[in-house]
Short mmCIF file of C-alpha atoms in Angstrom, two decimals:
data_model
loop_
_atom_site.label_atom_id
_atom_site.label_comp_id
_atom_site.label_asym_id
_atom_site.label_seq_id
_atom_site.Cartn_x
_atom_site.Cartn_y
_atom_site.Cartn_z
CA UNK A 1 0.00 0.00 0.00
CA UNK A 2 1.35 3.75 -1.01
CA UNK A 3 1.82 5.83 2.08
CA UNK A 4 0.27 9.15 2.28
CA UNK A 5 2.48 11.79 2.10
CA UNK A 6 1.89 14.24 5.18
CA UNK A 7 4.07 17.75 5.30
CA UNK A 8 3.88 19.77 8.44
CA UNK A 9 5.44 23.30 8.13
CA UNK A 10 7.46 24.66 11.19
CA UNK A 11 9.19 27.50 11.77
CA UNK A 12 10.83 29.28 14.47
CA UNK A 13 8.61 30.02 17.93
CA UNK A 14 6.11 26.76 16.07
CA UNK A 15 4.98 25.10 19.06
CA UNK A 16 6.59 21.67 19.66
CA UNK A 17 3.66 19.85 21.18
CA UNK A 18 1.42 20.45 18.25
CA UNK A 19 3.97 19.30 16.05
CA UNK A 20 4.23 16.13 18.14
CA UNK A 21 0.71 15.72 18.68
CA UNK A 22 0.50 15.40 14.54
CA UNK A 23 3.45 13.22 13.94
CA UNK A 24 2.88 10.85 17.37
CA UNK A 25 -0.40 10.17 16.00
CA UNK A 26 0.64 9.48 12.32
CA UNK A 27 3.25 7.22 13.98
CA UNK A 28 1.06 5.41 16.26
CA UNK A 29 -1.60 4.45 13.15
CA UNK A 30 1.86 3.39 11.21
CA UNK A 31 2.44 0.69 14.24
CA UNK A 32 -0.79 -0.15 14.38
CA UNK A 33 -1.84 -0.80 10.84
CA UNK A 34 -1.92 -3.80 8.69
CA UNK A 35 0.92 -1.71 6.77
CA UNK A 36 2.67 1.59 7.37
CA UNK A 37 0.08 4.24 5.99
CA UNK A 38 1.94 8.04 6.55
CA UNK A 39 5.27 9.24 5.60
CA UNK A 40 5.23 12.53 7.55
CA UNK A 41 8.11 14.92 7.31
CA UNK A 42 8.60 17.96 8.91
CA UNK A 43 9.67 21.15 6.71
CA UNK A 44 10.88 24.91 7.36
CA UNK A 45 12.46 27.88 5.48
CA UNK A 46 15.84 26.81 3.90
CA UNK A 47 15.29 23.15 5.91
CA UNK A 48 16.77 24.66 9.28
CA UNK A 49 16.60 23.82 12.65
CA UNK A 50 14.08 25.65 14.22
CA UNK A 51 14.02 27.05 17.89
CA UNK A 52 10.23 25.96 18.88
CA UNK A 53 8.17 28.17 21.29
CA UNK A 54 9.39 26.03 24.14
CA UNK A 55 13.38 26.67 23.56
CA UNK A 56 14.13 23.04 22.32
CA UNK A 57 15.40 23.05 18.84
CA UNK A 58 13.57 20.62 16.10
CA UNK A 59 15.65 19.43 12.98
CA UNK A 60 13.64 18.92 9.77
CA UNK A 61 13.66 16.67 6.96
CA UNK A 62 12.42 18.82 4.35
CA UNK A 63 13.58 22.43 3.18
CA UNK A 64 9.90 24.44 2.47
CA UNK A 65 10.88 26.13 -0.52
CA UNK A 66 12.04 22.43 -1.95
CA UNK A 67 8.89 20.66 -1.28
CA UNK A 68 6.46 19.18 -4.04
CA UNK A 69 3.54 17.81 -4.70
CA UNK A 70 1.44 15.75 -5.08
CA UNK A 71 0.51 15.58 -1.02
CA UNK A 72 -1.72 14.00 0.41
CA UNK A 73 -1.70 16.27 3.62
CA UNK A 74 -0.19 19.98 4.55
CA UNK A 75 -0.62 20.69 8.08
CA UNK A 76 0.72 24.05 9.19
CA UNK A 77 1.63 24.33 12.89
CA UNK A 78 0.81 27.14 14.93
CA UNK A 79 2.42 29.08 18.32
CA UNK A 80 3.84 31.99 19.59
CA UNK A 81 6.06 32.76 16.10
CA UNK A 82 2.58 32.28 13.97
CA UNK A 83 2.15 35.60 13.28
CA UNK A 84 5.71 36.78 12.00
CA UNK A 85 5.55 33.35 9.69
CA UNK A 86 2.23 34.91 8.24
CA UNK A 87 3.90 37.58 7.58
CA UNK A 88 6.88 35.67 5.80
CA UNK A 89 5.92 36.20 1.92
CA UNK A 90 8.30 33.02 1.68
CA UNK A 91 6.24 30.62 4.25
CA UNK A 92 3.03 32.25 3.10
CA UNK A 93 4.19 31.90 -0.77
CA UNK A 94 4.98 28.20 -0.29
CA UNK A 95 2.00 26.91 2.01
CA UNK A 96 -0.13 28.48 -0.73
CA UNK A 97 1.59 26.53 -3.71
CA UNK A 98 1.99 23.61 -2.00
CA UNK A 99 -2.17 23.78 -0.99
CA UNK A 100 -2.55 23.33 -4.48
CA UNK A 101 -0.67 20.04 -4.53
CA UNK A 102 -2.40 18.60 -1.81
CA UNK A 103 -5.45 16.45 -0.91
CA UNK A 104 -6.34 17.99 2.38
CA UNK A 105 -4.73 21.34 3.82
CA UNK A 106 -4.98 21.60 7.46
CA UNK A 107 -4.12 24.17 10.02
CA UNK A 108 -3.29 23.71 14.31
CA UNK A 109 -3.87 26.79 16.06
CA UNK A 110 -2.75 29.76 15.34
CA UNK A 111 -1.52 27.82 12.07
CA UNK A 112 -4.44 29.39 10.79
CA UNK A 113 -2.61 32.89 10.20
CA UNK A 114 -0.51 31.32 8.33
CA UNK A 115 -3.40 29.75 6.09
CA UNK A 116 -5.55 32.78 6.30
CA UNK A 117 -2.68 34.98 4.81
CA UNK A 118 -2.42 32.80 1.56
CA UNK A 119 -5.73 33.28 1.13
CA UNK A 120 -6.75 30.04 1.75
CA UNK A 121 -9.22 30.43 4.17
CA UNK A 122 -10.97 33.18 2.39
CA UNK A 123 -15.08 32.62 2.57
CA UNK A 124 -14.62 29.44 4.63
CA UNK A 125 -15.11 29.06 8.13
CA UNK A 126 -12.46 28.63 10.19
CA UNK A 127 -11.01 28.74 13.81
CA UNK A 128 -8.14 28.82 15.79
CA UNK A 129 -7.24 29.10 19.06
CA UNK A 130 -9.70 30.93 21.39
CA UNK A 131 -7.73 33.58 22.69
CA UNK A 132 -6.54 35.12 19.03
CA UNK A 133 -9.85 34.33 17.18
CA UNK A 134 -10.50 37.97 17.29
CA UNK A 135 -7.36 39.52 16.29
CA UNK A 136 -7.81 36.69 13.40
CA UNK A 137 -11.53 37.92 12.75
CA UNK A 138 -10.45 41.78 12.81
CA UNK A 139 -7.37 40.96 10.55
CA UNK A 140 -8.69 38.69 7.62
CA UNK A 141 -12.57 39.96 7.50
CA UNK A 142 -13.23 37.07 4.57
CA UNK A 143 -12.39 34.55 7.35
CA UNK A 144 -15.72 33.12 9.01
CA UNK A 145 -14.02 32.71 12.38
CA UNK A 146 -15.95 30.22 14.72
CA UNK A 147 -14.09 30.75 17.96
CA UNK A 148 -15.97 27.72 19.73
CA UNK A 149 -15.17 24.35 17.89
CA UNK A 150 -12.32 22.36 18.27
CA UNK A 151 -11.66 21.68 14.70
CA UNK A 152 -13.56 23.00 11.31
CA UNK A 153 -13.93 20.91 8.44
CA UNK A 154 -14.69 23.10 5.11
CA UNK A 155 -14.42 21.42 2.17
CA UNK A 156 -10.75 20.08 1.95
CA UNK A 157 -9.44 22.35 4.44
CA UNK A 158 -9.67 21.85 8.45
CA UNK A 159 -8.82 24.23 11.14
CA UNK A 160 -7.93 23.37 14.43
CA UNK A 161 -8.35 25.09 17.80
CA UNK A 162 -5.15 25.33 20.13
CA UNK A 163 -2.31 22.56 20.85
CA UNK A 164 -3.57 19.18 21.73
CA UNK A 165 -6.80 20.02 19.60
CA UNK A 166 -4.01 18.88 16.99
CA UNK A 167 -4.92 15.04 18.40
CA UNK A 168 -8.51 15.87 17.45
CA UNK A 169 -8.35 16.87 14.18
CA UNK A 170 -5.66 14.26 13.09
CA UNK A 171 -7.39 11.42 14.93
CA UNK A 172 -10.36 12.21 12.71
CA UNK A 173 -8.23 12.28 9.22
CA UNK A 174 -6.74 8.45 10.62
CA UNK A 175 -10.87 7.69 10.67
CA UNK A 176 -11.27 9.16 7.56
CA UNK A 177 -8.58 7.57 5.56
CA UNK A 178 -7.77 3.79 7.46
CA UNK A 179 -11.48 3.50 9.24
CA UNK A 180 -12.96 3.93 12.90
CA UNK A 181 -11.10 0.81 14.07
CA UNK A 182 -7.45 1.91 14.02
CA UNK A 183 -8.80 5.63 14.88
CA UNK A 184 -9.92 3.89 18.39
CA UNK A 185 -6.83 1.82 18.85
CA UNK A 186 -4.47 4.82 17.84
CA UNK A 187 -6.80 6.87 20.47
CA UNK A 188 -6.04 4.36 23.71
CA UNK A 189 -2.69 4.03 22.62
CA UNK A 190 -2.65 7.80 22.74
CA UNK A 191 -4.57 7.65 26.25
CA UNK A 192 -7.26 10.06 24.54
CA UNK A 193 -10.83 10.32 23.36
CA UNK A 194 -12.03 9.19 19.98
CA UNK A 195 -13.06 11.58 19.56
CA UNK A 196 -14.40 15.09 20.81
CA UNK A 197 -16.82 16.08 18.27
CA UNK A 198 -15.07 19.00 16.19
CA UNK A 199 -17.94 21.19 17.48
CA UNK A 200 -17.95 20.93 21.02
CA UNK A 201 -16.96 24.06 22.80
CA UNK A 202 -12.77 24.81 23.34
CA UNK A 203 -13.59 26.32 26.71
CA UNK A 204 -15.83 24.25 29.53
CA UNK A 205 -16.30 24.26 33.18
CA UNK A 206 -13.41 22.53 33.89
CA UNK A 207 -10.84 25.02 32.16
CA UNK A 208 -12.85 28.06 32.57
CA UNK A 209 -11.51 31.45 33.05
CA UNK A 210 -10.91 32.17 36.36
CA UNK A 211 -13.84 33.35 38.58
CA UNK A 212 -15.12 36.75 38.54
CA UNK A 213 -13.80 39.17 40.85
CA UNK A 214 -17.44 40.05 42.16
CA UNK A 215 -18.00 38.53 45.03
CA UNK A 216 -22.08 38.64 44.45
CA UNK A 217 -21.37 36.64 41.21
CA UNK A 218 -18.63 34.21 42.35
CA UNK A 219 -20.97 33.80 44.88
CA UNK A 220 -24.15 32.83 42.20
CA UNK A 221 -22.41 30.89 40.22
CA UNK A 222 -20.80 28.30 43.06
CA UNK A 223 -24.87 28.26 44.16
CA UNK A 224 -25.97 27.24 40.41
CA UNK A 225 -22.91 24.78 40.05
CA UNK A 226 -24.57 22.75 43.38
CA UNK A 227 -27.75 23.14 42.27
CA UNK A 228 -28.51 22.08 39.00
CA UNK A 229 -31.74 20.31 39.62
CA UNK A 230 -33.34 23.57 41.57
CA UNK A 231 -35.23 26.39 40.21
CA UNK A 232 -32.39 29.03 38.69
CA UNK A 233 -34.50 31.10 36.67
CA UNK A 234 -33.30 34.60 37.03
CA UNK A 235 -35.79 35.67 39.54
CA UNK A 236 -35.26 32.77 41.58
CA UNK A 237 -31.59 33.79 41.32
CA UNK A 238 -32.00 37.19 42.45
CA UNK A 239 -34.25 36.25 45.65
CA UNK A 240 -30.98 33.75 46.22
CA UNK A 241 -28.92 36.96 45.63
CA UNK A 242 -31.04 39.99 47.23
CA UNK A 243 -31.02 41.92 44.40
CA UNK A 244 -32.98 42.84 41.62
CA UNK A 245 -33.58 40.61 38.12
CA UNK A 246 -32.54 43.73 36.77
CA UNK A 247 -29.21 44.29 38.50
CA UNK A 248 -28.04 40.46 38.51
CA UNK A 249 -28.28 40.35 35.01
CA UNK A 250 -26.34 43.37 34.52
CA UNK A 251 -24.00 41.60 36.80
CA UNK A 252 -23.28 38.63 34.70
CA UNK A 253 -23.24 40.45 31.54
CA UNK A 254 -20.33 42.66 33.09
CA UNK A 255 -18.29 39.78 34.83
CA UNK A 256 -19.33 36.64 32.50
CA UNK A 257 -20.50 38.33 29.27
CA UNK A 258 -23.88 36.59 29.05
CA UNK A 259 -27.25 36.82 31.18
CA UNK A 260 -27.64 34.41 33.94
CA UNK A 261 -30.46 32.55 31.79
CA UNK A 262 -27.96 31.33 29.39
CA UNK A 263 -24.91 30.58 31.77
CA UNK A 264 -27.27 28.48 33.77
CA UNK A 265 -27.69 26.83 30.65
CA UNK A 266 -24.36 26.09 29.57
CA UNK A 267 -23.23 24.90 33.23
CA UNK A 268 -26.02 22.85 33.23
CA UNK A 269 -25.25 21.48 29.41
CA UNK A 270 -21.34 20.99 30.10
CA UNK A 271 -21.85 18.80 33.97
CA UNK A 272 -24.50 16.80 31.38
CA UNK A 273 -21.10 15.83 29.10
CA UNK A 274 -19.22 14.98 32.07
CA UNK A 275 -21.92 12.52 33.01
CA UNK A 276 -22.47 11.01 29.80
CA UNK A 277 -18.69 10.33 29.08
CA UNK A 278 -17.96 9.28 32.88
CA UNK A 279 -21.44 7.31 33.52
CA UNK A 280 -23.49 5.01 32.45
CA UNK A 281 -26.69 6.80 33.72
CA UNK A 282 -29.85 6.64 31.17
CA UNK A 283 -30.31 9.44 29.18
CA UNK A 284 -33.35 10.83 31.30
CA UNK A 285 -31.44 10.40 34.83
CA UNK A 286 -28.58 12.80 33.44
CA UNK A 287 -31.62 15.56 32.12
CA UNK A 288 -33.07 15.24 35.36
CA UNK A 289 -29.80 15.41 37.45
CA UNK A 290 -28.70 18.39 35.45
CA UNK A 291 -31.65 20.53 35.96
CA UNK A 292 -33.18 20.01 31.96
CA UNK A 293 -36.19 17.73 33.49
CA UNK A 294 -36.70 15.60 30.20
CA UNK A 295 -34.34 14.06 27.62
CA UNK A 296 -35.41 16.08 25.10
CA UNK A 297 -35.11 19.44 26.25
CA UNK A 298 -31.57 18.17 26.99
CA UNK A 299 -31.16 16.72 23.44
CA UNK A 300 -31.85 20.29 22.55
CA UNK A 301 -29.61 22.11 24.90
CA UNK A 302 -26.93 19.96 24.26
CA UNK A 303 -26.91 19.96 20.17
CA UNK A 304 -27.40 24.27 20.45
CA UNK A 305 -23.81 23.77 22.82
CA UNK A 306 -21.90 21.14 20.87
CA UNK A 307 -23.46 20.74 17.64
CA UNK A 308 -24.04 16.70 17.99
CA UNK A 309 -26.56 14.83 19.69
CA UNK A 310 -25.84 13.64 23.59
CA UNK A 311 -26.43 10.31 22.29
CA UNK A 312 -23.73 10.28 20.08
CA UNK A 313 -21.78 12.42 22.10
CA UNK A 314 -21.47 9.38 24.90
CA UNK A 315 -20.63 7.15 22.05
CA UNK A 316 -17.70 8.48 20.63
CA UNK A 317 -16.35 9.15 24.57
CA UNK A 318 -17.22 5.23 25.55
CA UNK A 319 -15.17 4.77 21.97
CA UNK A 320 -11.96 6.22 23.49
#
């Protein structure tokens, strides 16, 4: 069997754990298929060493400007030096000739600069990392930047949110190209899930920004997280606050950026995943424990949040 070619651009400040994240993956399906399906290479400007955002320096095996097609994959890394390679006319010359050559064109976090800037990205939707999705947004306005996902597919180009995200998105091309069976095995060899839908959220409860400095807030929000099954409409939240409707949800819109209504609702969507990937509780016991009351108003909550179905959200966890 021919091997797929894979490609993944660094360059200096590229951040080394994406980079492994793509080629430990690759490697892993390699030793765990019937035959060795990926030659992956890494190439940078003039085939250099590069010093990656962590200090360690990464040799490649390919010089950029040398590189030809046909590919079957182009993944550009992302990190810290992201935005001076978008602004290489070299990198950003040779990603977009070599896009051409290739099957599938991918992008790990703030890669996406680097793809946006050669005009690749241009009327797609895209994201990257949730922290420079805006500056991306304000800087290539053709870009339909979805901060929230953790990958994008648009037609034969994928964009990936921040560092291990990377596992994510390559994970799904292994599915795509060699089948869900050596996907799963590749993901417990990894110790990882097979795999987090590309649209569920980058940011949950459990790596959430750190609590507001309002202590009436703070204060709210540890009384919704330990009661999800109790009434939290906003009055009811404002009797348990002794203030206003009015003034608590100008409260949360200062401190949290959304109204209490629809935090409650995302709290009460995200400790619903937890359950379904760490429990084998029937669909109606997690609604209920959660605070929904019925499976379907959590069905409905949960695709609005993640874009899939909790149903086949638990599968693909129970799968990894």
């Amino acid at each position: 069997m021919d091997r797929r070619r894979v490609v993944v651009v660094a360059y200096d400040a590229a951040e080394l754990l994406e980079i492994a994240s793509i080629t430990s993956t690759l490697e892993s399906a390699n030793w765990h298929g019937a035959a060795p399906y990926y030659e992956y290479r890494v190439a940078t400007p003039g085939g250099h060493p590069v010093t990656t955002a962590t200090a360690l320096t990464l040799d490649a095996q390919l010089t950029l400007e040398r590189v030809t097609g046909p590919l079957d994959t182009l993944v550009v890394a992302g990190g810290i030096g992201a935005e001076n390679a978008a602004a290489s006319p070299l990198i950003v010359g040779h990603v977009r000739r070599l896009a051409r050559e290739s099957r599938r064109v991918a992008s790990v976090c703030t890669g996406a600069f680097v793809l946006a800037a050669a005009g690749l990205l241009d009327g797609r939707r895209a994201t990257t990392h949730w922290g420079f999705a805006q500056t991306m947004a304000d800087r290539y306005p053709d870009v339909v930047v979805d901060p929230d996902p953790i990958f994008v597919r648009d037609g034969n180009v994928a964009t990936s949110a921040g560092i291990t995200a990377a596992l994510d998105l390559i994970l799904a091309f292994v599915a795509e190209d060699n089948g869900d069976e050596l996907a799963r095995t590749v993901a417990r060899n990894l110790v990882t899930y097979l795999q987090r839908p590309g649209d569920q959220a980058q940011m949950s409860m459990f790596v959430e920004a750190p609590s507001p400095a309002n202590s009436l807030v703070k204060r709210t929000i540890d009384y919704i997280s330990a009661h999800l099954r109790d009434d939290l409409s906003t009055a009811a939240l404002a009797v348990e606050a002794g203030v206003s409707e009015r003034h608590l949800t100008r409260l949360f819109l200062k401190h949290l950026g959304q109204t209490p209504g629809r935090y409650v609702r995302q709290v009460r969507t995200e400790a619903a995943a937890h359950l379904l990937a760490s429990t084998s509780l029937p669909m109606a016991a997690v609604a209920v424990r959660c605070g929904f009351g019925t499976a379907e108003t959590l069905r409905q909550a949960f695709i609005d949040r993640y874009g899939v179905p909790p149903s086949h959200y638990r599968l693909t966890q129970a799968a990894g």
